[in-house]
PDB file of C-alpha atoms and ligand atoms in Angstrom:
ATOM      1  CA  MET A   1      70.835 113.779 214.229  1.00 85.00           C
ATOM      2  CA  ILE A   2      67.672 111.886 215.588  1.00 91.00           C
ATOM      3  CA  LYS A   3      65.593 110.613 212.730  1.00 97.00           C
ATOM      4  CA  THR A   4      61.956 110.367 211.387  1.00 98.00           C
ATOM      5  CA  ILE A   5      61.433 107.702 210.007  1.00 98.00           C
ATOM      6  CA  PHE A   6      57.691 106.778 208.604  1.00 99.00           C
ATOM      7  CA  ILE A   7      56.739 102.529 208.267  1.00 99.00           C
ATOM      8  CA  THR A   8      53.737 101.198 206.602  1.00 99.00           C
ATOM      9  CA  GLY A   9      52.817  98.090 207.722  1.00 98.00           C
ATOM     10  CA  ALA A  10      54.026  98.539 211.530  1.00 99.00           C
ATOM     11  CA  THR A  11      51.419  96.383 212.748  1.00 98.00           C
ATOM     12  CA  ALA A  12      53.509  93.090 212.302  1.00 98.00           C
ATOM     13  CA  GLY A  13      56.376  91.214 210.865  1.00 98.00           C
ATOM     14  CA  PHE A  14      59.352  93.005 209.968  1.00 99.00           C
ATOM     15  CA  GLY A  15      57.499  96.783 210.085  1.00 99.00           C
ATOM     16  CA  GLU A  16      56.799  95.941 214.296  1.00 99.00           C
ATOM     17  CA  ALA A  17      60.439  94.254 214.103  1.00 99.00           C
ATOM     18  CA  GLY A  18      61.771  97.817 212.484  1.00 98.00           C
ATOM     19  CA  ALA A  19      58.943 100.207 214.772  1.00 98.00           C
ATOM     20  CA  ARG A  20      60.693  98.558 218.354  1.00 98.00           C
ATOM     21  CA  LEU A  21      64.487  98.699 217.127  1.00 98.00           C
ATOM     22  CA  PHE A  22      64.182 101.979 216.130  1.00 98.00           C
ATOM     23  CA  ALA A  23      62.305 103.361 219.404  1.00 98.00           C
ATOM     24  CA  LYS A  24      65.763 102.121 221.068  1.00 98.00           C
ATOM     25  CA  GLN A  25      67.535 104.649 218.659  1.00 98.00           C
ATOM     26  CA  ASP A  26      65.459 107.249 219.703  1.00 97.00           C
ATOM     27  CA  ALA A  27      64.367 108.042 216.544  1.00 98.00           C
ATOM     28  CA  ARG A  28      60.817 109.695 215.792  1.00 98.00           C
ATOM     29  CA  LEU A  29      58.321 107.686 214.400  1.00 98.00           C
ATOM     30  CA  VAL A  30      55.644 107.423 211.668  1.00 99.00           C
ATOM     31  CA  LEU A  31      53.770 104.252 212.484  1.00 99.00           C
ATOM     32  CA  SER A  32      50.689 102.990 209.562  1.00 99.00           C
ATOM     33  CA  GLY A  33      49.241 100.084 209.133  1.00 98.00           C
ATOM     34  CA  ARG A  34      45.184  99.187 209.077  1.00 98.00           C
ATOM     35  CA  ARG A  35      44.631  97.625 212.790  1.00 98.00           C
ATOM     36  CA  THR A  36      44.408 101.127 214.722  1.00 98.00           C
ATOM     37  CA  GLU A  37      44.063  99.160 217.521  1.00 98.00           C
ATOM     38  CA  LYS A  38      47.665  97.491 217.171  1.00 98.00           C
ATOM     39  CA  LEU A  39      49.207 100.664 216.050  1.00 98.00           C
ATOM     40  CA  GLU A  40      47.828 102.593 219.701  1.00 98.00           C
ATOM     41  CA  GLU A  41      49.694  99.345 221.719  1.00 98.00           C
ATOM     42  CA  LEU A  42      52.749 100.279 219.745  1.00 98.00           C
ATOM     43  CA  GLN A  43      52.447 104.235 220.435  1.00 98.00           C
ATOM     44  CA  ALA A  44      51.836 103.417 223.930  1.00 98.00           C
ATOM     45  CA  GLU A  45      54.403 101.266 224.672  1.00 98.00           C
ATOM     46  CA  LEU A  46      57.265 102.922 222.633  1.00 98.00           C
ATOM     47  CA  GLY A  47      57.018 106.445 223.644  1.00 96.00           C
ATOM     48  CA  GLY A  48      53.597 107.725 223.529  1.00 98.00           C
ATOM     49  CA  GLU A  49      52.461 110.840 221.420  1.00 98.00           C
ATOM     50  CA  GLU A  50      55.234 112.905 221.903  1.00 97.00           C
ATOM     51  CA  SER A  51      57.845 110.764 220.000  1.00 98.00           C
ATOM     52  CA  ILE A  52      55.188 108.364 217.819  1.00 98.00           C
ATOM     53  CA  HIS A  53      52.727 108.894 215.065  1.00 98.00           C
ATOM     54  CA  ILE A  54      50.590 106.528 214.266  1.00 98.00           C
ATOM     55  CA  ILE A  55      48.196 106.810 211.388  1.00 98.00           C
ATOM     56  CA  THR A  56      45.233 104.228 210.288  1.00 98.00           C
ATOM     57  CA  LEU A  57      46.381 103.316 206.462  1.00 98.00           C
ATOM     58  CA  ASP A  58      45.130 101.337 203.897  1.00 99.00           C
ATOM     59  CA  VAL A  59      48.617 102.006 201.394  1.00 99.00           C
ATOM     60  CA  ARG A  60      46.507 100.937 198.266  1.00 99.00           C
ATOM     61  CA  ARG A  61      43.638 104.207 198.758  1.00 98.00           C
ATOM     62  CA  ARG A  62      46.126 106.476 196.929  1.00 98.00           C
ATOM     63  CA  GLY A  63      43.699 109.849 198.338  1.00 98.00           C
ATOM     64  CA  HIS A  64      44.223 108.716 202.034  1.00 98.00           C
ATOM     65  CA  VAL A  65      48.148 108.379 201.437  1.00 98.00           C
ATOM     66  CA  GLU A  66      48.087 111.732 199.851  1.00 98.00           C
ATOM     67  CA  ALA A  67      46.103 113.093 202.951  1.00 98.00           C
ATOM     68  CA  ALA A  68      48.144 111.086 205.564  1.00 98.00           C
ATOM     69  CA  VAL A  69      51.376 112.825 204.240  1.00 98.00           C
ATOM     70  CA  ARG A  70      50.257 116.068 203.413  1.00 98.00           C
ATOM     71  CA  GLU A  71      48.492 116.394 207.433  1.00 98.00           C
ATOM     72  CA  LEU A  72      51.572 114.904 209.249  1.00 98.00           C
ATOM     73  CA  PRO A  73      51.962 116.852 211.803  1.00 98.00           C
ATOM     74  CA  ASP A  74      54.735 119.230 212.024  1.00 98.00           C
ATOM     75  CA  ARG A  75      57.412 117.321 214.376  1.00 97.00           C
ATOM     76  CA  PHE A  76      57.057 114.195 211.939  1.00 98.00           C
ATOM     77  CA  LYS A  77      56.874 116.394 208.744  1.00 98.00           C
ATOM     78  CA  ASP A  78      60.673 115.866 207.552  1.00 98.00           C
ATOM     79  CA  VAL A  79      61.163 112.189 206.780  1.00 98.00           C
ATOM     80  CA  ASP A  80      64.316 111.120 206.889  1.00 98.00           C
ATOM     81  CA  VAL A  81      63.668 107.411 205.488  1.00 98.00           C
ATOM     82  CA  LEU A  82      60.682 106.202 204.140  1.00 99.00           C
ATOM     83  CA  ILE A  83      60.063 101.796 204.750  1.00 99.00           C
ATOM     84  CA  ASN A  84      58.020 100.662 202.103  1.00 99.00           C
ATOM     85  CA  ASN A  85      56.764  97.323 203.634  1.00 98.00           C
ATOM     86  CA  ALA A  86      53.068  96.996 203.554  1.00 99.00           C
ATOM     87  CA  GLY A  87      52.663  94.381 201.759  1.00 98.00           C
ATOM     88  CA  LEU A  88      51.377  90.810 201.191  1.00 98.00           C
ATOM     89  CA  ALA A  89      50.668  87.300 199.359  1.00 98.00           C
ATOM     90  CA  LEU A  90      47.763  85.762 198.494  1.00 98.00           C
ATOM     91  CA  GLY A  91      47.227  81.897 198.078  1.00 98.00           C
ATOM     92  CA  LEU A  92      50.130  79.534 196.557  1.00 97.00           C
ATOM     93  CA  GLY A  93      47.889  77.939 193.338  1.00 97.00           C
ATOM     94  CA  PRO A  94      48.825  77.787 190.511  1.00 98.00           C
ATOM     95  CA  ALA A  95      47.759  80.697 187.384  1.00 98.00           C
ATOM     96  CA  HIS A  96      45.169  79.083 186.119  1.00 98.00           C
ATOM     97  CA  GLU A  97      43.434  78.505 189.345  1.00 98.00           C
ATOM     98  CA  ALA A  98      44.572  81.647 191.032  1.00 98.00           C
ATOM     99  CA  ASP A  99      41.718  84.285 191.937  1.00 98.00           C
ATOM    100  CA  LEU A 100      41.816  87.193 190.454  1.00 98.00           C
ATOM    101  CA  ASP A 101      41.234  89.229 192.904  1.00 98.00           C
ATOM    102  CA  ASP A 102      43.745  87.866 194.868  1.00 98.00           C
ATOM    103  CA  TRP A 103      46.369  89.210 192.089  1.00 98.00           C
ATOM    104  CA  GLU A 104      44.629  92.393 191.786  1.00 98.00           C
ATOM    105  CA  THR A 105      45.281  93.061 196.109  1.00 99.00           C
ATOM    106  CA  MET A 106      49.004  91.981 195.415  1.00 99.00           C
ATOM    107  CA  ILE A 107      49.135  94.769 192.870  1.00 99.00           C
ATOM    108  CA  ASP A 108      47.434  97.115 194.782  1.00 99.00           C
ATOM    109  CA  THR A 109      49.057  96.957 198.109  1.00 99.00           C
ATOM    110  CA  ASN A 110      52.695  95.688 196.586  1.00 99.00           C
ATOM    111  CA  ILE A 111      53.076  97.692 193.398  1.00 99.00           C
ATOM    112  CA  LYS A 112      50.334 100.918 193.962  1.00 99.00           C
ATOM    113  CA  GLY A 113      50.703 101.080 197.777  1.00 99.00           C
ATOM    114  CA  MET A 114      54.841 101.150 197.559  1.00 99.00           C
ATOM    115  CA  ILE A 115      54.661 103.819 194.800  1.00 99.00           C
ATOM    116  CA  TYR A 116      52.108 106.308 196.449  1.00 99.00           C
ATOM    117  CA  CYS A 117      53.978 106.349 199.417  1.00 99.00           C
ATOM    118  CA  THR A 118      57.294 107.185 197.694  1.00 99.00           C
ATOM    119  CA  ARG A 119      55.579 109.731 195.376  1.00 98.00           C
ATOM    120  CA  ASN A 120      54.378 111.787 198.492  1.00 98.00           C
ATOM    121  CA  LEU A 121      57.330 111.633 200.702  1.00 98.00           C
ATOM    122  CA  LEU A 122      59.924 112.422 197.944  1.00 98.00           C
ATOM    123  CA  PRO A 123      59.256 115.910 197.131  1.00 98.00           C
ATOM    124  CA  GLY A 124      60.190 116.554 200.316  1.00 98.00           C
ATOM    125  CA  MET A 125      63.429 114.112 200.692  1.00 98.00           C
ATOM    126  CA  LYS A 126      64.379 116.452 197.580  1.00 98.00           C
ATOM    127  CA  SER A 127      63.695 119.829 198.642  1.00 98.00           C
ATOM    128  CA  ARG A 128      66.053 118.751 201.553  1.00 98.00           C
ATOM    129  CA  ASN A 129      68.440 116.720 199.512  1.00 98.00           C
ATOM    130  CA  MET A 130      68.966 113.986 201.478  1.00 98.00           C
ATOM    131  CA  GLY A 131      66.755 110.781 202.689  1.00 98.00           C
ATOM    132  CA  HIS A 132      66.529 107.565 202.239  1.00 98.00           C
ATOM    133  CA  VAL A 133      63.465 105.035 200.870  1.00 99.00           C
ATOM    134  CA  ILE A 134      63.523 101.309 202.032  1.00 98.00           C
ATOM    135  CA  ASN A 135      61.795  98.724 200.000  1.00 99.00           C
ATOM    136  CA  LEU A 136      61.007  95.314 201.019  1.00 99.00           C
ATOM    137  CA  GLY A 137      61.385  93.082 197.825  1.00 99.00           C
ATOM    138  CA  SER A 138      61.821  89.741 198.009  1.00 99.00           C
ATOM    139  CA  ILE A 139      63.596  86.624 196.707  1.00 98.00           C
ATOM    140  CA  ALA A 140      60.201  85.740 195.173  1.00 98.00           C
ATOM    141  CA  GLY A 141      61.440  88.904 192.592  1.00 98.00           C
ATOM    142  CA  ASP A 142      64.564  87.140 191.732  1.00 98.00           C
ATOM    143  CA  TRP A 143      63.973  83.547 191.574  1.00 97.00           C
ATOM    144  CA  PRO A 144      60.494  81.543 190.464  1.00 97.00           C
ATOM    145  CA  TYR A 145      58.640  79.211 191.659  1.00 97.00           C
ATOM    146  CA  PRO A 146      55.184  77.501 191.565  1.00 97.00           C
ATOM    147  CA  GLY A 147      52.382  79.204 192.480  1.00 98.00           C
ATOM    148  CA  GLY A 148      55.136  82.465 193.280  1.00 98.00           C
ATOM    149  CA  ASN A 149      53.117  83.761 189.736  1.00 98.00           C
ATOM    150  CA  VAL A 150      51.875  87.612 190.953  1.00 98.00           C
ATOM    151  CA  TYR A 151      53.470  87.822 193.847  1.00 98.00           C
ATOM    152  CA  GLY A 152      57.184  86.936 192.510  1.00 98.00           C
ATOM    153  CA  ALA A 153      56.080  89.293 189.792  1.00 99.00           C
ATOM    154  CA  THR A 154      55.052  92.725 192.529  1.00 99.00           C
ATOM    155  CA  LYS A 155      58.636  92.092 193.929  1.00 99.00           C
ATOM    156  CA  ALA A 156      60.486  91.965 190.504  1.00 99.00           C
ATOM    157  CA  PHE A 157      58.227  95.359 189.817  1.00 99.00           C
ATOM    158  CA  VAL A 158      60.004  96.650 193.572  1.00 99.00           C
ATOM    159  CA  LYS A 159      63.566  95.435 192.371  1.00 98.00           C
ATOM    160  CA  GLN A 160      63.389  97.466 188.966  1.00 98.00           C
ATOM    161  CA  PHE A 161      61.449 100.407 190.539  1.00 99.00           C
ATOM    162  CA  SER A 162      63.877 100.314 193.553  1.00 99.00           C
ATOM    163  CA  ARG A 163      67.463 100.786 190.981  1.00 98.00           C
ATOM    164  CA  ASN A 164      65.087 103.627 188.318  1.00 98.00           C
ATOM    165  CA  LEU A 165      64.373 105.644 191.422  1.00 98.00           C
ATOM    166  CA  ARG A 166      68.223 105.562 192.453  1.00 98.00           C
ATOM    167  CA  ALA A 167      69.006 106.884 188.401  1.00 98.00           C
ATOM    168  CA  ASP A 168      66.679 109.311 189.230  1.00 98.00           C
ATOM    169  CA  LEU A 169      67.304 110.254 192.569  1.00 98.00           C
ATOM    170  CA  PHE A 170      71.194 110.949 190.998  1.00 98.00           C
ATOM    171  CA  GLY A 171      73.031 113.879 192.288  1.00 98.00           C
ATOM    172  CA  THR A 172      71.010 114.013 195.168  1.00 98.00           C
ATOM    173  CA  GLY A 173      71.597 112.999 198.412  1.00 98.00           C
ATOM    174  CA  ILE A 174      68.646 110.541 198.571  1.00 98.00           C
ATOM    175  CA  ARG A 175      69.471 106.964 199.513  1.00 98.00           C
ATOM    176  CA  VAL A 176      67.384 103.613 197.904  1.00 99.00           C
ATOM    177  CA  THR A 177      67.602 100.415 199.161  1.00 99.00           C
ATOM    178  CA  ASN A 178      65.491  96.995 198.328  1.00 99.00           C
ATOM    179  CA  ILE A 179      65.756  94.346 201.194  1.00 98.00           C
ATOM    180  CA  GLU A 180      65.211  90.668 199.892  1.00 99.00           C
ATOM    181  CA  PRO A 181      64.106  88.329 202.183  1.00 99.00           C
ATOM    182  CA  GLY A 182      63.906  84.931 202.072  1.00 98.00           C
ATOM    183  CA  LEU A 183      62.122  82.767 204.063  1.00 98.00           C
ATOM    184  CA  SER A 184      60.998  84.792 207.818  1.00 98.00           C
ATOM    185  CA  GLU A 185      58.619  83.723 210.076  1.00 98.00           C
ATOM    186  CA  THR A 186      55.836  86.701 210.776  1.00 98.00           C
ATOM    187  CA  GLU A 187      52.201  87.105 209.983  1.00 98.00           C
ATOM    188  CA  PHE A 188      53.244  86.589 206.178  1.00 98.00           C
ATOM    189  CA  SER A 189      52.217  82.533 205.836  1.00 98.00           C
ATOM    190  CA  ILE A 190      49.126  83.510 207.458  1.00 98.00           C
ATOM    191  CA  VAL A 191      47.627  85.759 205.655  1.00 98.00           C
ATOM    192  CA  ARG A 192      48.751  84.081 202.359  1.00 98.00           C
ATOM    193  CA  LEU A 193      47.024  80.956 203.513  1.00 98.00           C
ATOM    194  CA  LYS A 194      43.962  82.928 204.389  1.00 98.00           C
ATOM    195  CA  GLY A 195      44.256  82.689 207.990  1.00 98.00           C
ATOM    196  CA  ASP A 196      44.989  78.919 208.327  1.00 98.00           C
ATOM    197  CA  ARG A 197      47.525  79.103 211.199  1.00 98.00           C
ATOM    198  CA  GLU A 198      48.206  75.378 211.660  1.00 98.00           C
ATOM    199  CA  LYS A 199      49.078  75.130 207.549  1.00 97.00           C
ATOM    200  CA  ALA A 200      51.343  78.175 208.136  1.00 98.00           C
ATOM    201  CA  GLY A 201      52.710  77.024 211.296  1.00 97.00           C
ATOM    202  CA  GLU A 202      53.793  73.947 208.818  1.00 97.00           C
ATOM    203  CA  ILE A 203      56.058  75.446 207.215  1.00 97.00           C
ATOM    204  CA  TYR A 204      58.017  77.069 209.500  1.00 97.00           C
ATOM    205  CA  LYS A 205      58.021  73.340 211.317  1.00 97.00           C
ATOM    206  CA  GLY A 206      61.931  72.153 212.012  1.00 97.00           C
ATOM    207  CA  LEU A 207      63.869  74.899 210.584  1.00 97.00           C
ATOM    208  CA  ASP A 208      65.047  77.638 211.270  1.00 98.00           C
ATOM    209  CA  PRO A 209      64.169  80.877 209.426  1.00 98.00           C
ATOM    210  CA  LEU A 210      64.452  84.495 209.448  1.00 98.00           C
ATOM    211  CA  ARG A 211      63.188  86.214 212.394  1.00 98.00           C
ATOM    212  CA  PRO A 212      61.216  90.176 211.820  1.00 98.00           C
ATOM    213  CA  GLN A 213      63.993  91.472 214.034  1.00 98.00           C
ATOM    214  CA  ASP A 214      67.088  89.700 211.828  1.00 99.00           C
ATOM    215  CA  ILE A 215      65.367  92.295 208.577  1.00 99.00           C
ATOM    216  CA  ALA A 216      64.679  95.075 211.488  1.00 99.00           C
ATOM    217  CA  GLU A 217      68.753  94.922 212.232  1.00 98.00           C
ATOM    218  CA  ILE A 218      69.815  94.701 208.100  1.00 99.00           C
ATOM    219  CA  ILE A 219      67.631  97.911 207.967  1.00 98.00           C
ATOM    220  CA  SER A 220      69.210  99.788 210.678  1.00 98.00           C
ATOM    221  CA  TRP A 221      72.569  99.207 209.159  1.00 98.00           C
ATOM    222  CA  THR A 222      71.568 100.719 205.634  1.00 98.00           C
ATOM    223  CA  VAL A 223      69.924 103.924 207.440  1.00 98.00           C
ATOM    224  CA  ASN A 224      72.804 104.210 209.872  1.00 98.00           C
ATOM    225  CA  LEU A 225      75.838 103.653 207.476  1.00 98.00           C
ATOM    226  CA  PRO A 226      77.072 106.857 207.022  1.00 98.00           C
ATOM    227  CA  ALA A 227      75.494 109.379 204.232  1.00 97.00           C
ATOM    228  CA  HIS A 228      77.745 108.698 201.262  1.00 98.00           C
ATOM    229  CA  VAL A 229      76.862 104.772 201.290  1.00 98.00           C
ATOM    230  CA  ASN A 230      74.478 103.559 199.647  1.00 98.00           C
ATOM    231  CA  ILE A 231      73.175  99.793 199.760  1.00 98.00           C
ATOM    232  CA  ASN A 232      71.605  99.113 196.400  1.00 98.00           C
ATOM    233  CA  ARG A 233      70.303  95.507 196.937  1.00 98.00           C
ATOM    234  CA  VAL A 234      70.208  93.129 199.658  1.00 98.00           C
ATOM    235  CA  GLU A 235      69.594  89.401 199.466  1.00 98.00           C
ATOM    236  CA  VAL A 236      68.987  87.390 202.667  1.00 98.00           C
ATOM    237  CA  MET A 237      68.263  84.127 203.112  1.00 98.00           C
ATOM    238  CA  PRO A 238      67.856  81.683 206.363  1.00 98.00           C
ATOM    239  CA  THR A 239      70.779  79.567 206.397  1.00 98.00           C
ATOM    240  CA  CYS A 240      68.699  76.198 206.152  1.00 98.00           C
ATOM    241  CA  GLN A 241      67.510  77.890 202.389  1.00 98.00           C
ATOM    242  CA  SER A 242      69.310  77.497 199.116  1.00 98.00           C
ATOM    243  CA  TRP A 243      68.210  77.013 195.854  1.00 96.00           C
ATOM    244  CA  GLY A 244      67.108  74.149 193.879  1.00 95.00           C
ATOM    245  CA  PRO A 245      67.881  72.123 190.542  1.00 94.00           C
ATOM    246  CA  LEU A 246      66.084  73.807 187.304  1.00 95.00           C
ATOM    247  CA  ALA A 247      63.235  71.469 186.557  1.00 94.00           C
ATOM    248  CA  VAL A 248      63.042  68.792 184.009  1.00 94.00           C
ATOM    249  CA  HIS A 249      59.459  67.092 183.092  1.00 92.00           C
ATOM    250  CA  ARG A 250      59.908  63.577 181.466  1.00 91.00           C
ATOM    251  CA  GLU A 251      57.303  63.803 179.475  1.00 82.00           C
ATOM    252  CA  THR A 252      56.333  67.058 178.487  1.00 67.00           C
ATOM    253  CA  GLN A 253      54.356  66.957 175.221  1.00 66.00           C
ATOM    254  CA  GLY A 254      55.628  67.351 171.909  1.00 61.00           C
ATOM    255  CA  SER A 255      59.192  66.528 173.389  1.00 54.00           C
TER     256      SER A 255
HETATM  257  P1  NDP B 301      53.244  90.879 207.755  1.00 78.48           P
HETATM  258  O1  NDP B 301      51.944  90.026 207.519  1.00 78.48           O
HETATM  259  O2  NDP B 301      53.502  90.148 209.404  1.00 78.48           O
HETATM  260  O3  NDP B 301      53.023  91.820 208.386  1.00 78.48           O
HETATM  261  C1  NDP B 301      52.768  92.573 207.069  1.00 78.48           C
HETATM  262  C2  NDP B 301      52.354  94.268 207.613  1.00 78.48           C
HETATM  263  O4  NDP B 301      51.826  94.591 205.870  1.00 78.48           O
HETATM  264  C3  NDP B 301      51.439  94.061 208.324  1.00 78.48           C
HETATM  265  O5  NDP B 301      51.694  95.340 209.101  1.00 78.48           O
HETATM  266  C4  NDP B 301      49.894  94.633 207.525  1.00 78.48           C
HETATM  267  O6  NDP B 301      49.213  95.462 208.255  1.00 78.48           O
HETATM  268  C5  NDP B 301      50.316  95.762 206.524  1.00 78.48           C
HETATM  269  N1  NDP B 301      49.501  95.226 205.192  1.00 78.48           N
HETATM  270  C6  NDP B 301      49.368  94.412 204.217  1.00 78.48           C
HETATM  271  N2  NDP B 301      48.311  95.185 203.630  1.00 78.48           N
HETATM  272  C7  NDP B 301      48.096  96.570 203.651  1.00 78.48           C
HETATM  273  C8  NDP B 301      47.197  97.805 202.966  1.00 78.48           C
HETATM  274  N3  NDP B 301      46.881  97.497 202.219  1.00 78.48           N
HETATM  275  N4  NDP B 301      48.016  98.947 204.052  1.00 78.48           N
HETATM  276  C9  NDP B 301      48.834  98.458 204.860  1.00 78.48           C
HETATM  277  N5  NDP B 301      49.483  98.329 205.433  1.00 78.48           N
HETATM  278  C10 NDP B 301      49.137  96.965 204.788  1.00 78.48           C
HETATM  279  O7  NDP B 301      54.469  89.722 207.247  1.00 78.48           O
HETATM  280  P2  NDP B 301      56.035  90.886 206.277  1.00 78.48           P
HETATM  281  O8  NDP B 301      56.538  91.469 207.571  1.00 78.48           O
HETATM  282  O9  NDP B 301      56.322  89.244 206.282  1.00 78.48           O
HETATM  283  O10 NDP B 301      55.901  91.127 205.530  1.00 78.48           O
HETATM  284  C11 NDP B 301      55.999  92.745 204.969  1.00 78.48           C
HETATM  285  C12 NDP B 301      56.709  92.821 203.863  1.00 78.48           C
HETATM  286  O11 NDP B 301      57.806  91.750 203.631  1.00 78.48           O
HETATM  287  C13 NDP B 301      55.940  92.773 202.813  1.00 78.48           C
HETATM  288  O12 NDP B 301      55.852  93.372 202.031  1.00 78.48           O
HETATM  289  C14 NDP B 301      56.726  90.794 202.241  1.00 78.48           C
HETATM  290  O13 NDP B 301      55.902  91.015 201.285  1.00 78.48           O
HETATM  291  C15 NDP B 301      57.559  91.058 202.500  1.00 78.48           C
HETATM  292  N6  NDP B 301      58.674  89.941 202.403  1.00 78.48           N
HETATM  293  C16 NDP B 301      58.510  88.697 203.329  1.00 78.48           C
HETATM  294  C17 NDP B 301      58.851  87.573 203.884  1.00 78.48           C
HETATM  295  C18 NDP B 301      58.362  86.756 204.807  1.00 78.48           C
HETATM  296  O14 NDP B 301      59.444  85.769 203.877  1.00 78.48           O
HETATM  297  N7  NDP B 301      57.956  86.667 205.440  1.00 78.48           N
HETATM  298  C19 NDP B 301      59.914  87.537 202.813  1.00 78.48           C
HETATM  299  C20 NDP B 301      60.332  88.196 202.283  1.00 78.48           C
HETATM  300  C21 NDP B 301      59.882  89.755 202.075  1.00 78.48           C
HETATM  301  P3  NDP B 301      47.354  95.629 208.992  1.00 78.48           P
HETATM  302  O15 NDP B 301      46.831  94.149 208.713  1.00 78.48           O
HETATM  303  O16 NDP B 301      47.477  95.997 209.758  1.00 78.48           O
HETATM  304  O17 NDP B 301      47.141  96.715 207.560  1.00 78.48           O
HETATM  305  C1  8X3 B 302      58.552  85.993 200.899  1.00 78.48           C
HETATM  306  C2  8X3 B 302      59.737  84.719 200.504  1.00 78.48           C
HETATM  307  O1  8X3 B 302      60.037  82.615 199.282  1.00 78.48           O
HETATM  308  O2  8X3 B 302      58.191  82.836 200.707  1.00 78.48           O
HETATM  309  O3  8X3 B 302      58.526  87.549 200.054  1.00 78.48           O
HETATM  310  O4  8X3 B 302      57.910  84.270 198.532  1.00 78.48           O
HETATM  311  S1  8X3 B 302      58.543  83.679 199.323  1.00 78.48           S
END
């Protein structure tokens, strides 16, 4: 069966890799993101208007998300898989120095954008009694680290929202999966470090991070399993990444 797959944040990283992989599987794709030119390039490269519908969409704009879903052409209306991938981290500073605008942008994108897309596409899935919502969480939603503050908290929201969705959708054929990658080389660090490519490059220097294709393969695996199999959550790190010990400060005041 040809699947219709709606990907948010398809212009880079995991979303773009997913678009490329699903195009090879002859899926019908709805690709969205803010960069129209990149979407047009992908549409031309991956199959043209027949199989790829593109939407310039900022997921933070609730009305635009509603309209984008409402105005899907008939051929692309019955969305089988929603990949809530659009997201970002901004900044790595401690909470007492962080920029509140950055915090709001992360909340608006990673949380609100995800719920707008989900809420608008779920009724169609429910009426067909089939579908799959895949959310891009992160290991940052499980494991705290200095500077993770609001970014990690948005991904903890993704985790619990994914679980609660499963509870609400109990008894339907709709699957929900939360994919939680660790260190992955995409545009993620360039965005987090506000365009400082050199500093971003240093994060991955001398190590072997996850690649966008790795995550695309995992998403594809969860989608292509038989309909009675629901992968709830996948936590994945590159082999070079692991946990550190809990921090103990020996000169903490009051101790
Ligand atoms: P990239 O920066 O490479 O890609 C992010 C994508 O999100 C881009 O296509 C961007 O498109 C889109 N995007 C950002 N803001 C918006 C917005 N307001 N509206 C619509 N689209 C938006 O990052 P990744 O591929 O690495 O990240 C994808 C997801 O995976 C994110 O949710 C991220 O938090 C998560 N993640 C990333 C990890 C990593 O280490 N890379 C690890 C764990 C999770 P455009 O700019 O065109 O709008
Ligand atoms: C991205 C993974 O650990 O850089 O979600 O925050 S991390």
